[in-house]
mmCIF file of C-alpha atoms in Angstrom:
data_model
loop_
_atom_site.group_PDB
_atom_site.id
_atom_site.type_symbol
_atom_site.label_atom_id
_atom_site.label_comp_id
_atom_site.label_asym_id
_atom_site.label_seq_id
_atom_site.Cartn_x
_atom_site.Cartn_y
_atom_site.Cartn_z
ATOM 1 C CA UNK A 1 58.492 -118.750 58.145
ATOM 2 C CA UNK A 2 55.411 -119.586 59.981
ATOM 3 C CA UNK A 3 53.652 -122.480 58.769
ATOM 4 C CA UNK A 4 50.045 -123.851 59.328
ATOM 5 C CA UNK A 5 49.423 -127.331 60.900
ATOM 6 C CA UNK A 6 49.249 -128.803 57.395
ATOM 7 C CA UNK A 7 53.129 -127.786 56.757
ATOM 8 C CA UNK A 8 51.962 -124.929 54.312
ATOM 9 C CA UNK A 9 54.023 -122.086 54.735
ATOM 10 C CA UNK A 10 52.870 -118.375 54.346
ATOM 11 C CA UNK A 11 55.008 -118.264 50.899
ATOM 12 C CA UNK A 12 53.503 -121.389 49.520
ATOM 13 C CA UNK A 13 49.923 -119.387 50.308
ATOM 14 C CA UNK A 14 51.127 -116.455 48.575
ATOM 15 C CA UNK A 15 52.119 -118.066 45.434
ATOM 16 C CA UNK A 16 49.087 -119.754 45.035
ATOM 17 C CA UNK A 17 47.185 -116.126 45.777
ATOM 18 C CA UNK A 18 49.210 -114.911 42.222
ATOM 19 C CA UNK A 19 48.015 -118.282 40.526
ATOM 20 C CA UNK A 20 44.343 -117.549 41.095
ATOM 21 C CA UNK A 21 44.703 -114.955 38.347
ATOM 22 C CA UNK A 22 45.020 -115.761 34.602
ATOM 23 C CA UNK A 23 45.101 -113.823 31.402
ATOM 24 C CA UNK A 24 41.230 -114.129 31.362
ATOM 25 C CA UNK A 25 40.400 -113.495 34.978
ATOM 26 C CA UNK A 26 43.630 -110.480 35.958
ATOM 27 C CA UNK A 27 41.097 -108.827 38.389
ATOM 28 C CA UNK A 28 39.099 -111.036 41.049
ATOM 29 C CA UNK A 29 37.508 -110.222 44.330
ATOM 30 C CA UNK A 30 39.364 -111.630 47.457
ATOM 31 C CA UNK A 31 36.211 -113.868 47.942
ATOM 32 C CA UNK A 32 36.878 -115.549 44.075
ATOM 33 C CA UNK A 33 40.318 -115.992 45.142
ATOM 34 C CA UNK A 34 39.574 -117.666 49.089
ATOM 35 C CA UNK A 35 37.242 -120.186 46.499
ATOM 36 C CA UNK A 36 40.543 -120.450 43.746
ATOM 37 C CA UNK A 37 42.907 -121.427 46.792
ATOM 38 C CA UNK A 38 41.179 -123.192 49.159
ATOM 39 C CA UNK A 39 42.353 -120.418 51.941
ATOM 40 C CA UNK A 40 39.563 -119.106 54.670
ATOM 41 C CA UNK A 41 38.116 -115.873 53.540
ATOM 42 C CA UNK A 42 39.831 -114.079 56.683
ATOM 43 C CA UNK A 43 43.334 -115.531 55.596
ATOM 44 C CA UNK A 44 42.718 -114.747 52.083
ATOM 45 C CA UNK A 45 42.166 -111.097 52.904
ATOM 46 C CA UNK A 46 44.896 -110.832 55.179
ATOM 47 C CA UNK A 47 47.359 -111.913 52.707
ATOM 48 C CA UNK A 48 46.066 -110.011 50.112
ATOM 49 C CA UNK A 49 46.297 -106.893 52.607
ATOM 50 C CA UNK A 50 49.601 -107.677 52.974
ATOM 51 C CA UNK A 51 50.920 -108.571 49.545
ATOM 52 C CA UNK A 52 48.931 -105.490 48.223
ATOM 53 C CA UNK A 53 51.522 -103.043 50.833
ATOM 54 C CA UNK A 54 54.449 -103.997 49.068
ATOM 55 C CA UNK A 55 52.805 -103.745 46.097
ATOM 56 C CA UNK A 56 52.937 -107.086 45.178
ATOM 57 C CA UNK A 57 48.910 -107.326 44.466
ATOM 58 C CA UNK A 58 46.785 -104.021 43.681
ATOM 59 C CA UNK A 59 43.274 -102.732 44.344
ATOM 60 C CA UNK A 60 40.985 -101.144 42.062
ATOM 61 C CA UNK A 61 38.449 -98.588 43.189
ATOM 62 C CA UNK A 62 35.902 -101.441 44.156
ATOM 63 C CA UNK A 63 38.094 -103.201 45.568
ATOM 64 C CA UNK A 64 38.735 -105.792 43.646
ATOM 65 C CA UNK A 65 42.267 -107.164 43.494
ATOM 66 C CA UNK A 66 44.839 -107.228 40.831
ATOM 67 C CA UNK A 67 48.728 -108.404 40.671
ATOM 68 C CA UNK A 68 51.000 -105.221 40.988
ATOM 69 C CA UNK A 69 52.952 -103.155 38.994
ATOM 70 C CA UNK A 70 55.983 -104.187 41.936
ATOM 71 C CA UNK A 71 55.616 -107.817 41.230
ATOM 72 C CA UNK A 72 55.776 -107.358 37.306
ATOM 73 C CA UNK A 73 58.478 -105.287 37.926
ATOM 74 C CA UNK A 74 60.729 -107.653 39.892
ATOM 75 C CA UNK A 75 59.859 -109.962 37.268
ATOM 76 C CA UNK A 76 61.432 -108.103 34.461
ATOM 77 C CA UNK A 77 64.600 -106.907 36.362
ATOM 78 C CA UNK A 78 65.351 -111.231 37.533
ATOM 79 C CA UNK A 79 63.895 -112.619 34.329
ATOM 80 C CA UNK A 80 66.744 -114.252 32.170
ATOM 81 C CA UNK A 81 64.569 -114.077 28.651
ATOM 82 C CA UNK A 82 64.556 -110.082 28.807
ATOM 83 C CA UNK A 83 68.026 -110.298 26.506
ATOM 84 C CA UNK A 84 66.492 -112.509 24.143
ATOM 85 C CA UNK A 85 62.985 -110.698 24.078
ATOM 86 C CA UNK A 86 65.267 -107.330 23.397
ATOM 87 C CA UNK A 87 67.396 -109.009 21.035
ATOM 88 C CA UNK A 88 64.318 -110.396 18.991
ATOM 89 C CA UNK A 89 62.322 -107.480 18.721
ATOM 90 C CA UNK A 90 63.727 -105.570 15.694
ATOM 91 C CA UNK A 91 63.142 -109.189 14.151
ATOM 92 C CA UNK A 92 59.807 -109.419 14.813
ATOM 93 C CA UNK A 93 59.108 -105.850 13.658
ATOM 94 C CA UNK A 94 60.646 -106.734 10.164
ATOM 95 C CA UNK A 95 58.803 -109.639 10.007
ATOM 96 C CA UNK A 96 55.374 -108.189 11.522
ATOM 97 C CA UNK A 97 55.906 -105.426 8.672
ATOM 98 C CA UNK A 98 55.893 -107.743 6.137
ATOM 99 C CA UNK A 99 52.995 -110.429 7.264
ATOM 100 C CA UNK A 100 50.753 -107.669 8.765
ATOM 101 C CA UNK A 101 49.426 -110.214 11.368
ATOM 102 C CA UNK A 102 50.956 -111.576 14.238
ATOM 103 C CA UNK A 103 54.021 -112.356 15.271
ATOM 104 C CA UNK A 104 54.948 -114.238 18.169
ATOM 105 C CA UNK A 105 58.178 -115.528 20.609
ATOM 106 C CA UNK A 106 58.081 -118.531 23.108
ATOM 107 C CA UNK A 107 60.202 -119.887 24.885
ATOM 108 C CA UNK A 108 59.927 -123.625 26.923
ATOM 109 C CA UNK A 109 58.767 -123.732 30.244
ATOM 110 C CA UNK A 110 57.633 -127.130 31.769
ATOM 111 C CA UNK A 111 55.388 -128.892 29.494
ATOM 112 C CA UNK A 112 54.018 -125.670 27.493
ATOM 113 C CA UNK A 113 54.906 -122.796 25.341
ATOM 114 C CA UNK A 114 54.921 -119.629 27.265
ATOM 115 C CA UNK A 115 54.797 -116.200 25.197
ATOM 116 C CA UNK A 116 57.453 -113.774 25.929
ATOM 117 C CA UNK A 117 56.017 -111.100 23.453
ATOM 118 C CA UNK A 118 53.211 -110.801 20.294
ATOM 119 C CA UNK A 119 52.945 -108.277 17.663
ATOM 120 C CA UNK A 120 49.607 -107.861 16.594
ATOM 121 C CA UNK A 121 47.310 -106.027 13.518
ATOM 122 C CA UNK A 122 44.091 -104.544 14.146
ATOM 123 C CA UNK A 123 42.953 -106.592 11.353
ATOM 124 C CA UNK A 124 44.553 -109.573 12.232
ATOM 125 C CA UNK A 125 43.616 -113.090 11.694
ATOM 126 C CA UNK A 126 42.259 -114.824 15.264
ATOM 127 C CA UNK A 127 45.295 -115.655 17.621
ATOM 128 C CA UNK A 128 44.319 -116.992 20.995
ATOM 129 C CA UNK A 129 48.009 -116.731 22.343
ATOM 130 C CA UNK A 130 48.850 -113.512 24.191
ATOM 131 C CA UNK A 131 51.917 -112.255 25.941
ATOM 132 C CA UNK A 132 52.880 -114.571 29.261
ATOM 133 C CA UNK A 133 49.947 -116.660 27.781
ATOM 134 C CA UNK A 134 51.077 -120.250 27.152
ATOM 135 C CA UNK A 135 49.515 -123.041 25.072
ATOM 136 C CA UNK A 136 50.421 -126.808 24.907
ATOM 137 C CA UNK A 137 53.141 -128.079 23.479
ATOM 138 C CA UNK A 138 51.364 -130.587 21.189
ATOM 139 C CA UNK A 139 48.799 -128.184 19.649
ATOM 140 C CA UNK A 140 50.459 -124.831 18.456
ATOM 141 C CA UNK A 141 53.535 -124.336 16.193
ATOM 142 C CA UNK A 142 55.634 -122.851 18.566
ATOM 143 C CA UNK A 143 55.188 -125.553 21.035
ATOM 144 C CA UNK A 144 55.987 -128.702 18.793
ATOM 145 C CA UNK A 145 59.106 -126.642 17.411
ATOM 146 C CA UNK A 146 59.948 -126.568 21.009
ATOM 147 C CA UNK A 147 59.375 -129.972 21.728
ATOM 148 C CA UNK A 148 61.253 -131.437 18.488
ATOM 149 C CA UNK A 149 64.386 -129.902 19.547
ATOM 150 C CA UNK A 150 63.494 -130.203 23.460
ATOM 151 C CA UNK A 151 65.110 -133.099 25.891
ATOM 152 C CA UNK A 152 64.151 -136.793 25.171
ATOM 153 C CA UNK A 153 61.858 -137.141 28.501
ATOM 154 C CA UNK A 154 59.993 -134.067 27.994
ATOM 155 C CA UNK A 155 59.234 -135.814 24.530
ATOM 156 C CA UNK A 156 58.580 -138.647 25.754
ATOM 157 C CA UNK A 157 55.735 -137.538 28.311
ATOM 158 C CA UNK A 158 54.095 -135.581 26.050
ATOM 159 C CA UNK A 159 53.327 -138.468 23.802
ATOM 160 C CA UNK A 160 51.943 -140.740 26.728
ATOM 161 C CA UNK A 161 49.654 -137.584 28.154
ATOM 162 C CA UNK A 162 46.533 -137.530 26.598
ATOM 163 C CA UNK A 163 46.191 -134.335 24.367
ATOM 164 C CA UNK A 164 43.239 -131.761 24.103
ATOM 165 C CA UNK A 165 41.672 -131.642 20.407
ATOM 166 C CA UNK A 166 40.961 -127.589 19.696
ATOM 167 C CA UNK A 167 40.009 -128.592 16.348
ATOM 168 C CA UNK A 168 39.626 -131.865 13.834
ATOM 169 C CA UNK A 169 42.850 -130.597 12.961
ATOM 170 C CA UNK A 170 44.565 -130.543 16.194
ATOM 171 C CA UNK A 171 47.093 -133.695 17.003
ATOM 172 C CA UNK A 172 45.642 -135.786 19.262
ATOM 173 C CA UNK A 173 47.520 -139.047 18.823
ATOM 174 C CA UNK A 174 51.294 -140.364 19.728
ATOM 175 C CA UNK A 175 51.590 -141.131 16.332
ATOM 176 C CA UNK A 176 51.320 -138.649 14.379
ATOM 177 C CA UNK A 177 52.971 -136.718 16.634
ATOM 178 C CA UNK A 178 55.621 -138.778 16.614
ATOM 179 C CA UNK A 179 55.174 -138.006 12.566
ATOM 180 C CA UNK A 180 55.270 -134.493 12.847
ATOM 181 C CA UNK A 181 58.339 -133.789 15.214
ATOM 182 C CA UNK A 182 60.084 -135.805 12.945
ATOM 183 C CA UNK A 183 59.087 -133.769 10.067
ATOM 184 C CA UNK A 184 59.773 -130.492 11.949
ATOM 185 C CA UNK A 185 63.280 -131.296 12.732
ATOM 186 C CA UNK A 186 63.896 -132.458 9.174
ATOM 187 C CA UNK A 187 62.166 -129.840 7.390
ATOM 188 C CA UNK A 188 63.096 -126.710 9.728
ATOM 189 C CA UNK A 189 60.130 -125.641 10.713
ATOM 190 C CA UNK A 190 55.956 -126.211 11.886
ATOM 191 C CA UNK A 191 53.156 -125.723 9.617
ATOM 192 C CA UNK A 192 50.011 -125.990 11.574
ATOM 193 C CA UNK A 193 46.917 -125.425 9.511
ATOM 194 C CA UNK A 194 44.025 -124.581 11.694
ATOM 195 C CA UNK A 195 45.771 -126.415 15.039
ATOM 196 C CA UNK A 196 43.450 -123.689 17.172
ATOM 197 C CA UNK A 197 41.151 -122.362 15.022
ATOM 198 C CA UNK A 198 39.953 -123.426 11.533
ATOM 199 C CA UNK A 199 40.431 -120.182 9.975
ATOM 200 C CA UNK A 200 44.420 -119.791 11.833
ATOM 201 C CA UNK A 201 47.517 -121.033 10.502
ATOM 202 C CA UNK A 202 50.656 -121.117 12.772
ATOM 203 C CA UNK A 203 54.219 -121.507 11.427
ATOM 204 C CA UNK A 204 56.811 -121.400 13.656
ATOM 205 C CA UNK A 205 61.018 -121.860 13.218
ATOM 206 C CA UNK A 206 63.653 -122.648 15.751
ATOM 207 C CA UNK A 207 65.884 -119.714 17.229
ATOM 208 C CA UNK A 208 69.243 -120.786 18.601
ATOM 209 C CA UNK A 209 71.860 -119.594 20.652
ATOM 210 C CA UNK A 210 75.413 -119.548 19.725
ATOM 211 C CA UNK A 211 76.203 -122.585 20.689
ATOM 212 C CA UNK A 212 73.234 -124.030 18.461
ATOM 213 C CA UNK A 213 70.885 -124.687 21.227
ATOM 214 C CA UNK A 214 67.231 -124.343 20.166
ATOM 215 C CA UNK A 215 66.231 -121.615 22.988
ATOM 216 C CA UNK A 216 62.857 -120.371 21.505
ATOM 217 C CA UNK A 217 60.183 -120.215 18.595
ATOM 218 C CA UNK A 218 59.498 -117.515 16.668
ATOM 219 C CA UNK A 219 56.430 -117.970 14.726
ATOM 220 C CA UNK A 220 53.024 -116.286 12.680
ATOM 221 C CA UNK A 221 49.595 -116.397 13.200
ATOM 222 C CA UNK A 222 48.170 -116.005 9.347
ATOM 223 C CA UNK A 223 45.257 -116.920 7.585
ATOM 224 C CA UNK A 224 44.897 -120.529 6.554
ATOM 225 C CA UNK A 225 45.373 -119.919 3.319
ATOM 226 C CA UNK A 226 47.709 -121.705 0.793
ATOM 227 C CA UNK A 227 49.480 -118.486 -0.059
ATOM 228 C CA UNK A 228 50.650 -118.102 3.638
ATOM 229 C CA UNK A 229 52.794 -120.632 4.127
ATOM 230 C CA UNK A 230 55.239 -118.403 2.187
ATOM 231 C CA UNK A 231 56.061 -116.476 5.471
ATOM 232 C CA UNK A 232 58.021 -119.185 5.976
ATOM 233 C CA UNK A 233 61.179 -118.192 4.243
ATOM 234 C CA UNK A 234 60.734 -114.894 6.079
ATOM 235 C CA UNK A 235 60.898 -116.428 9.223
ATOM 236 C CA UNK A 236 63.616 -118.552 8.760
ATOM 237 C CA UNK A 237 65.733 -115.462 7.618
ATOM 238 C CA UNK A 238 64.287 -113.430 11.050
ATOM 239 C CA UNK A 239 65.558 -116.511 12.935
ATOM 240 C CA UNK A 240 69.156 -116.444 11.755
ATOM 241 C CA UNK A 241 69.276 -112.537 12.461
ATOM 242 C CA UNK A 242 68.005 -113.237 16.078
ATOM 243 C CA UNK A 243 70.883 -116.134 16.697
ATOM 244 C CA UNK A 244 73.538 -113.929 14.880
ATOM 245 C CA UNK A 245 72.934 -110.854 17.256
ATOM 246 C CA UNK A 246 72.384 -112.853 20.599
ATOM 247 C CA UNK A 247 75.215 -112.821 22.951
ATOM 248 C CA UNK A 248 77.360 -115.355 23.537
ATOM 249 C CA UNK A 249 76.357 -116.142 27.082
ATOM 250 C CA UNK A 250 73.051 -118.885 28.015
ATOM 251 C CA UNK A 251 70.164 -117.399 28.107
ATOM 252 C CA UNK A 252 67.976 -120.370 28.643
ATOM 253 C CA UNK A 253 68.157 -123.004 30.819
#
């Protein structure tokens, strides 16, 4: 693959093209994303061009550039947490039926949560998380369930990264991180009263395989409210259901 006197190779280009975008930003112009990857305007545009004819990348009306349908659907047909997504769903319907706000399933990847889908209510309480949104591991339920029943390393750079405060509630510190991991894998679950926002609280509970590997989170976004953290009995329950109906085969590495 041709490569540019730095050693950069058209690919690496490319995948830094589809990183310019984010959940906030899915539609930029090709001079936003030249700035985003450090790429001269005339290669930027060229490898949009081309990206965009195998529908990899899409153009509005204006112009402006967007990631393809194509690309989202090689995604789905490659991506190995479809089965669990599909097996969770009726789950999370029960559940979502019940809370009336939302519900939510993450999975590990790298040093954050990453949302595979979310359930919402019109009248919902505020949820920043959205699907293929991710979050980090210390400050939302779904990412410390995660990381108490991730691998020992992963732990153990999270606690020596410094952590970003969303709220005065958010953990900040090694130790009472350290605290509430323990508490999670004792107790079953995360209870994180206004973690994100003041007037959220997430509880999340550990979904396993067969082989009792912890391969995701399933978790609520209610109000932070002492009468919510009864949802937690109905997660649990929506959490055994999930492992029971999973197939037998890995479906997370």
């Amino acid at each position: 693959m041709a490569r540019k006197p730095t050693g950069e190779s058209v690919l690496a280009r490319a995948v830094r093209i589809f990183e310019a975008f984010t959940p906030e930003e899915p539609v930029l112009q090709v001079s936003e994303i030249a700035r985003r990857t450090g790429l001269h305007l005339a290669t930027a545009s060229r490898l949009v061009a081309e990206l965009a004819a195998h529908g990899l990348l899409a153009r509005d009306d204006d112009r402006r550039v967007r990631i393809g349908v194509r690309l989202w659907e090689l995604a789905l047909r490659a991506s190995p947490t479809a089965t669990l997504r599909d097996t969770a769903m009726p789950f999370m319907e029960d559940v979502h039926a019940v809370v009336g706000h939302h519900v939510q399933l993450g999975v590990l990847d790298g040093d954050e949560v990453i949302f595979l889908e979310r359930l919402s209510a019109p009248k919902g309480v505020i949820n920043y998380t959205r699907i293929a949104g991710r979050l980090p591991l210390h400050a939302s339920s779904s990412g410390l369930v995660l990381l108490a029943h991730g691998p020992a390393d992963l732990r153990d750079r999270i606690l020596a990264a410094p952590m970003q405060a969303y709220t005065a509630n958010t953990i900040t510190t090694s130790a009472r991180l350290r605290r509430a991991l323990a508490d999670i894998r004792k107790q079953g679950f995360a209870w994180c009263p206004g973690h994100i926002h003041e007037e959220a609280l997430g509880v999340a509970v550990p979904v396993r395989d067969a082989r009792g590997t912890v391969v995701a989170a399933l978790s609520v976004i209610v109000p932070n409210t002492a009468e919510s953290r009864a949802v937690t009995g109905i997660l649990m329950t929506a959490a055994r259901g999930v492992t029971r109906s999973l197939p037998p085969s890995p479906l997370i590495h």
